[in-house]
mmCIF file of C-alpha atoms in Angstrom:
data_model
loop_
_atom_site.group_PDB
_atom_site.id
_atom_site.type_symbol
_atom_site.label_atom_id
_atom_site.label_comp_id
_atom_site.label_asym_id
_atom_site.label_seq_id
_atom_site.Cartn_x
_atom_site.Cartn_y
_atom_site.Cartn_z
ATOM 1 C CA ASP A 13 53.649 132.915 56.222
ATOM 2 C CA ILE A 14 57.039 131.269 56.411
ATOM 3 C CA GLN A 15 57.282 128.079 54.364
ATOM 4 C CA MET A 16 59.637 125.270 55.317
ATOM 5 C CA THR A 17 60.928 122.869 52.668
ATOM 6 C CA GLN A 18 62.690 119.659 53.611
ATOM 7 C CA SER A 19 64.754 117.432 51.367
ATOM 8 C CA PRO A 20 64.784 114.645 50.573
ATOM 9 C CA SER A 21 61.254 113.410 51.254
ATOM 10 C CA THR A 22 62.544 109.876 51.665
ATOM 11 C CA LEU A 23 66.050 108.673 52.386
ATOM 12 C CA SER A 24 67.259 105.070 52.236
ATOM 13 C CA ALA A 25 70.217 104.296 54.456
ATOM 14 C CA SER A 26 72.035 101.484 56.245
ATOM 15 C CA ILE A 27 73.106 101.047 59.841
ATOM 16 C CA GLY A 28 76.234 103.063 60.471
ATOM 17 C CA ASP A 29 75.630 105.528 57.632
ATOM 18 C CA ARG A 30 75.984 109.259 58.040
ATOM 19 C CA VAL A 31 72.631 110.804 57.173
ATOM 20 C CA THR A 32 71.940 114.444 56.340
ATOM 21 C CA ILE A 33 68.544 116.111 56.008
ATOM 22 C CA THR A 34 68.134 119.671 54.761
ATOM 23 C CA CYS A 35 65.521 122.230 55.695
ATOM 24 C CA ARG A 36 65.082 125.582 53.934
ATOM 25 C CA ALA A 37 63.003 128.514 55.145
ATOM 26 C CA SER A 38 61.291 130.922 52.763
ATOM 27 C CA GLN A 39 62.704 133.835 54.768
ATOM 28 C CA THR A 40 65.218 134.225 57.527
ATOM 29 C CA ILE A 41 64.322 132.575 60.809
ATOM 30 C CA HIS A 42 67.704 133.325 62.373
ATOM 31 C CA SER A 43 68.374 130.197 64.473
ATOM 32 C CA TRP A 44 64.804 129.543 65.588
ATOM 33 C CA LEU A 45 64.651 126.049 64.171
ATOM 34 C CA ALA A 46 63.827 122.733 65.804
ATOM 35 C CA TRP A 47 64.046 119.130 64.660
ATOM 36 C CA TYR A 48 61.635 116.385 65.742
ATOM 37 C CA GLN A 49 61.633 112.623 65.304
ATOM 38 C CA GLN A 50 58.381 110.731 64.899
ATOM 39 C CA LYS A 51 57.973 106.971 64.778
ATOM 40 C CA PRO A 52 54.805 105.279 63.482
ATOM 41 C CA GLY A 53 51.999 105.502 66.001
ATOM 42 C CA LYS A 54 54.032 107.742 68.292
ATOM 43 C CA VAL A 55 54.044 111.464 69.024
ATOM 44 C CA PRO A 56 56.826 113.756 67.793
ATOM 45 C CA TYR A 57 59.914 113.915 69.967
ATOM 46 C CA LEU A 58 62.041 117.049 70.194
ATOM 47 C CA LEU A 59 65.653 116.401 69.202
ATOM 48 C CA ILE A 60 67.225 119.792 68.565
ATOM 49 C CA TYR A 61 66.289 123.409 69.248
ATOM 50 C CA LYS A 62 67.799 126.720 68.258
ATOM 51 C CA ALA A 63 69.237 125.016 65.189
ATOM 52 C CA SER A 64 72.070 123.210 66.942
ATOM 53 C CA ARG A 65 71.284 122.642 70.604
ATOM 54 C CA LEU A 66 70.632 119.062 71.611
ATOM 55 C CA GLU A 67 67.605 118.484 73.806
ATOM 56 C CA SER A 68 68.391 116.713 77.066
ATOM 57 C CA GLY A 69 68.669 112.967 76.669
ATOM 58 C CA VAL A 70 69.133 112.996 72.889
ATOM 59 C CA PRO A 71 72.086 110.874 71.702
ATOM 60 C CA SER A 72 75.134 112.807 70.572
ATOM 61 C CA ARG A 73 75.051 111.180 67.112
ATOM 62 C CA PHE A 74 72.353 113.742 66.307
ATOM 63 C CA SER A 75 73.548 117.223 65.397
ATOM 64 C CA GLY A 76 72.106 120.315 63.791
ATOM 65 C CA SER A 77 73.610 123.257 62.007
ATOM 66 C CA GLY A 78 72.688 126.335 60.007
ATOM 67 C CA SER A 79 71.193 129.775 60.415
ATOM 68 C CA GLY A 80 69.155 132.205 58.390
ATOM 69 C CA THR A 81 67.355 130.061 55.820
ATOM 70 C CA GLU A 82 69.425 126.887 55.461
ATOM 71 C CA PHE A 83 69.618 124.156 58.083
ATOM 72 C CA THR A 84 70.740 120.561 58.331
ATOM 73 C CA LEU A 85 70.152 117.627 60.639
ATOM 74 C CA THR A 86 72.926 115.039 60.659
ATOM 75 C CA ILE A 87 72.864 111.570 62.164
ATOM 76 C CA SER A 88 76.442 110.316 62.512
ATOM 77 C CA GLY A 89 76.278 106.540 62.534
ATOM 78 C CA LEU A 90 72.659 105.568 61.927
ATOM 79 C CA GLN A 91 71.263 103.180 64.537
ATOM 80 C CA PRO A 92 68.263 100.813 64.241
ATOM 81 C CA ASP A 93 66.260 103.097 66.529
ATOM 82 C CA ASP A 94 66.734 106.033 64.143
ATOM 83 C CA PHE A 95 64.495 104.784 61.341
ATOM 84 C CA ALA A 96 61.682 107.302 61.581
ATOM 85 C CA THR A 97 60.314 110.476 60.045
ATOM 86 C CA TYR A 98 62.052 113.739 60.851
ATOM 87 C CA TYR A 99 60.439 117.171 60.777
ATOM 88 C CA CYS A 100 61.951 120.599 60.971
ATOM 89 C CA GLN A 101 59.954 123.423 62.538
ATOM 90 C CA GLN A 102 60.507 127.152 62.557
ATOM 91 C CA TYR A 103 59.366 129.129 65.579
ATOM 92 C CA ASN A 104 60.316 132.656 64.672
ATOM 93 C CA ASN A 105 58.445 135.755 65.779
ATOM 94 C CA TYR A 106 55.100 134.266 66.854
ATOM 95 C CA SER A 107 54.941 132.079 63.772
ATOM 96 C CA TRP A 108 55.218 128.299 63.683
ATOM 97 C CA THR A 109 55.572 126.080 60.625
ATOM 98 C CA PHE A 110 56.661 122.494 60.075
ATOM 99 C CA GLY A 111 58.477 121.047 57.122
ATOM 100 C CA GLN A 112 56.755 118.234 55.245
ATOM 101 C CA GLY A 113 58.952 115.565 56.790
ATOM 102 C CA THR A 114 61.764 113.231 55.734
ATOM 103 C CA LYS A 115 61.294 109.510 56.143
ATOM 104 C CA VAL A 116 64.511 107.634 56.876
ATOM 105 C CA GLU A 117 64.048 104.026 55.799
ATOM 106 C CA MET A 118 66.247 100.992 55.690
ATOM 107 C CA LYS A 119 68.121 100.432 52.458
ATOM 108 C CA GLU B 19 55.432 113.387 85.472
ATOM 109 C CA VAL B 20 54.693 116.066 82.901
ATOM 110 C CA GLN B 21 51.605 115.035 80.989
ATOM 111 C CA LEU B 22 49.081 116.376 78.490
ATOM 112 C CA VAL B 23 45.829 114.515 77.902
ATOM 113 C CA GLU B 24 43.493 115.522 75.085
ATOM 114 C CA SER B 25 39.809 114.752 74.908
ATOM 115 C CA GLY B 26 36.751 115.762 72.929
ATOM 116 C CA GLY B 27 37.528 114.310 69.539
ATOM 117 C CA GLY B 28 35.009 112.336 67.528
ATOM 118 C CA LEU B 29 32.890 112.188 64.415
ATOM 119 C CA VAL B 30 31.168 115.385 63.339
ATOM 120 C CA GLN B 31 29.286 116.359 60.194
ATOM 121 C CA PRO B 32 30.610 119.009 57.827
ATOM 122 C CA GLY B 33 29.651 122.411 59.124
ATOM 123 C CA GLY B 34 29.467 121.145 62.670
ATOM 124 C CA SER B 35 31.341 122.099 65.811
ATOM 125 C CA LEU B 36 33.540 120.337 68.322
ATOM 126 C CA ARG B 37 35.414 121.409 71.438
ATOM 127 C CA LEU B 38 38.732 119.819 72.283
ATOM 128 C CA SER B 39 40.208 119.925 75.774
ATOM 129 C CA CYS B 40 43.729 119.303 76.982
ATOM 130 C CA ALA B 41 44.385 118.661 80.646
ATOM 131 C CA ALA B 42 47.920 119.391 81.789
ATOM 132 C CA SER B 43 49.695 118.059 84.851
ATOM 133 C CA GLY B 44 53.165 117.828 86.305
ATOM 134 C CA PHE B 45 54.170 121.437 85.658
ATOM 135 C CA THR B 46 53.031 124.981 86.438
ATOM 136 C CA PHE B 47 50.560 125.372 83.579
ATOM 137 C CA SER B 48 50.142 129.128 83.932
ATOM 138 C CA ASP B 49 53.865 129.635 83.218
ATOM 139 C CA TYR B 50 53.734 128.098 79.734
ATOM 140 C CA ASP B 51 52.406 128.918 76.290
ATOM 141 C CA MET B 52 50.284 126.129 74.834
ATOM 142 C CA HIS B 53 49.659 125.055 71.245
ATOM 143 C CA TRP B 54 47.594 122.734 69.087
ATOM 144 C CA VAL B 55 49.142 120.806 66.200
ATOM 145 C CA ARG B 56 47.299 118.444 63.867
ATOM 146 C CA GLN B 57 48.355 115.571 61.668
ATOM 147 C CA THR B 58 46.319 114.006 58.910
ATOM 148 C CA ARG B 59 46.542 110.238 58.450
ATOM 149 C CA GLY B 60 49.893 109.369 57.017
ATOM 150 C CA LYS B 61 50.767 113.002 56.442
ATOM 151 C CA GLY B 62 52.810 115.692 58.100
ATOM 152 C CA LEU B 63 52.383 118.027 61.012
ATOM 153 C CA GLU B 64 50.481 121.306 60.800
ATOM 154 C CA TRP B 65 50.565 123.942 63.518
ATOM 155 C CA VAL B 66 46.979 125.010 64.201
ATOM 156 C CA SER B 67 46.833 127.481 67.067
ATOM 157 C CA GLY B 68 48.657 128.789 70.102
ATOM 158 C CA ILE B 69 47.902 130.747 73.246
ATOM 159 C CA ARG B 70 50.489 132.566 75.301
ATOM 160 C CA THR B 71 50.557 132.935 79.055
ATOM 161 C CA THR B 72 49.299 136.475 78.464
ATOM 162 C CA GLY B 73 46.213 135.179 76.690
ATOM 163 C CA ASP B 74 47.388 136.349 73.271
ATOM 164 C CA THR B 75 46.226 133.918 70.603
ATOM 165 C CA TYR B 76 47.569 132.842 67.220
ATOM 166 C CA TYR B 77 46.024 130.837 64.385
ATOM 167 C CA ALA B 78 47.044 129.186 61.157
ATOM 168 C CA ALA B 79 45.457 130.809 58.113
ATOM 169 C CA SER B 80 43.571 127.569 57.405
ATOM 170 C CA VAL B 81 41.590 127.799 60.661
ATOM 171 C CA ARG B 82 41.476 131.520 61.417
ATOM 172 C CA GLY B 83 37.896 132.653 61.948
ATOM 173 C CA ARG B 84 36.672 129.089 62.542
ATOM 174 C CA PHE B 85 38.725 127.917 65.525
ATOM 175 C CA THR B 86 39.148 129.589 68.911
ATOM 176 C CA VAL B 87 41.799 128.670 71.459
ATOM 177 C CA SER B 88 41.409 129.462 75.143
ATOM 178 C CA ARG B 89 42.941 128.456 78.442
ATOM 179 C CA GLU B 90 41.835 128.074 82.025
ATOM 180 C CA ASP B 91 44.839 128.315 84.293
ATOM 181 C CA ALA B 92 42.812 127.433 87.386
ATOM 182 C CA THR B 93 42.201 123.946 86.006
ATOM 183 C CA SER B 94 45.383 123.669 83.887
ATOM 184 C CA THR B 95 43.339 123.159 80.762
ATOM 185 C CA VAL B 96 43.583 124.475 77.219
ATOM 186 C CA PHE B 97 40.667 124.308 74.812
ATOM 187 C CA LEU B 98 40.177 124.423 71.071
ATOM 188 C CA GLN B 99 36.682 125.343 69.943
ATOM 189 C CA MET B 100 36.231 124.300 66.332
ATOM 190 C CA SER B 101 33.313 125.383 64.168
ATOM 191 C CA SER B 102 32.375 125.285 60.487
ATOM 192 C CA LEU B 103 34.323 122.054 60.280
ATOM 193 C CA ARG B 104 35.317 120.712 56.856
ATOM 194 C CA GLY B 105 36.534 117.400 55.562
ATOM 195 C CA ASP B 106 40.105 118.639 55.417
ATOM 196 C CA ASP B 107 40.009 119.290 59.167
ATOM 197 C CA THR B 108 39.985 115.517 59.690
ATOM 198 C CA ALA B 109 43.150 114.802 61.651
ATOM 199 C CA VAL B 110 44.695 113.797 64.921
ATOM 200 C CA PHE B 111 44.899 116.911 67.062
ATOM 201 C CA TYR B 112 47.823 117.123 69.476
ATOM 202 C CA CYS B 113 48.102 119.436 72.440
ATOM 203 C CA THR B 114 51.683 120.601 72.936
ATOM 204 C CA ARG B 115 53.576 122.635 75.472
ATOM 205 C CA GLY B 116 55.298 125.725 74.215
ATOM 206 C CA PRO B 117 57.925 127.714 76.030
ATOM 207 C CA PRO B 118 57.653 129.341 79.432
ATOM 208 C CA ALA B 119 56.950 133.057 79.360
ATOM 209 C CA GLY B 120 59.895 135.098 78.158
ATOM 210 C CA ILE B 121 61.711 132.156 76.611
ATOM 211 C CA TRP B 122 61.831 131.265 72.911
ATOM 212 C CA PHE B 123 61.634 127.491 72.607
ATOM 213 C CA PRO B 124 59.774 124.892 70.520
ATOM 214 C CA PHE B 125 57.284 122.250 71.653
ATOM 215 C CA ASP B 126 58.846 119.911 74.182
ATOM 216 C CA VAL B 127 55.848 117.976 75.521
ATOM 217 C CA TRP B 128 53.097 116.409 73.418
ATOM 218 C CA GLY B 129 49.838 114.716 74.301
ATOM 219 C CA ARG B 130 48.846 111.445 72.675
ATOM 220 C CA GLY B 131 46.330 113.206 70.463
ATOM 221 C CA THR B 132 42.602 113.034 69.854
ATOM 222 C CA MET B 133 41.077 112.069 66.515
ATOM 223 C CA VAL B 134 38.667 114.411 64.773
ATOM 224 C CA THR B 135 36.741 113.035 61.805
ATOM 225 C CA VAL B 136 34.584 115.334 59.719
ATOM 226 C CA SER B 137 32.250 113.308 57.561
ATOM 227 C CA SER B 138 28.578 112.958 56.689
#
C-alpha cells in the first residue's frame, strides 16, 4: 500500500502569511494527488487535483505543485476562512490513501 | 443539486453487522465510481472501499474480508455491508463520488456522513 506522509502536523500562521504544506508518497504516484480542506463539523472539500489543478470555485491563493513522490500545497496570503485541516490524497492505480492531515491554526 | 445522503449508521456490538446506504441524486449515478471514506472522532480520513461503474470493487486492508460494497444503479444507491465489526471501526462513514468512467479524478462530492459506533 502507498503511504502518504504530511508535514507539519500543525502549523501556526497569521493572516496574510504564505503557508506551505508538504506531502510525501512512499512510492511514485506520478501526479495523481489531491488536496482537501476540512473545517470542524464539515465534510472535506476538494481544492486541488492532479497535483496542481485548481477545482472550480477554489480561490487562486491556493496552489499545488510536485510530481512523483513530493508535493506541496501553498496558500499565498492566508485568509480567515483558511484556518482548517488540510489533507493530501493519492489516487494512483486503483489505490487511494490520505495523509494524516495538517491543521492550520491562528498564531 | 448533486447530493449524497447516507443512512444506516448506529450502535452495534462488537462482532455485529450493519448495512450503510447512500442515496445519490442530481447526477447520472451509473456513470460514476463511488467510494466510502471514514473518519474517527478528531482523527484523519481513511479510505475504506470503492466500487467502479463496472462493478469492480476495492477495499482497504483493514476491512477486506469483513466489508462488502455494492451498488444499485436503478435506485442510485451504494451500499456498504459491514460484518465482524470491531471497536476500531467506530467512525463517521462518508459516501463520496469518485470519477466518471474512464476519467482519473479524486472525490468531488461528499455526503454528510453517518456515525457507526461499535461498543458493548
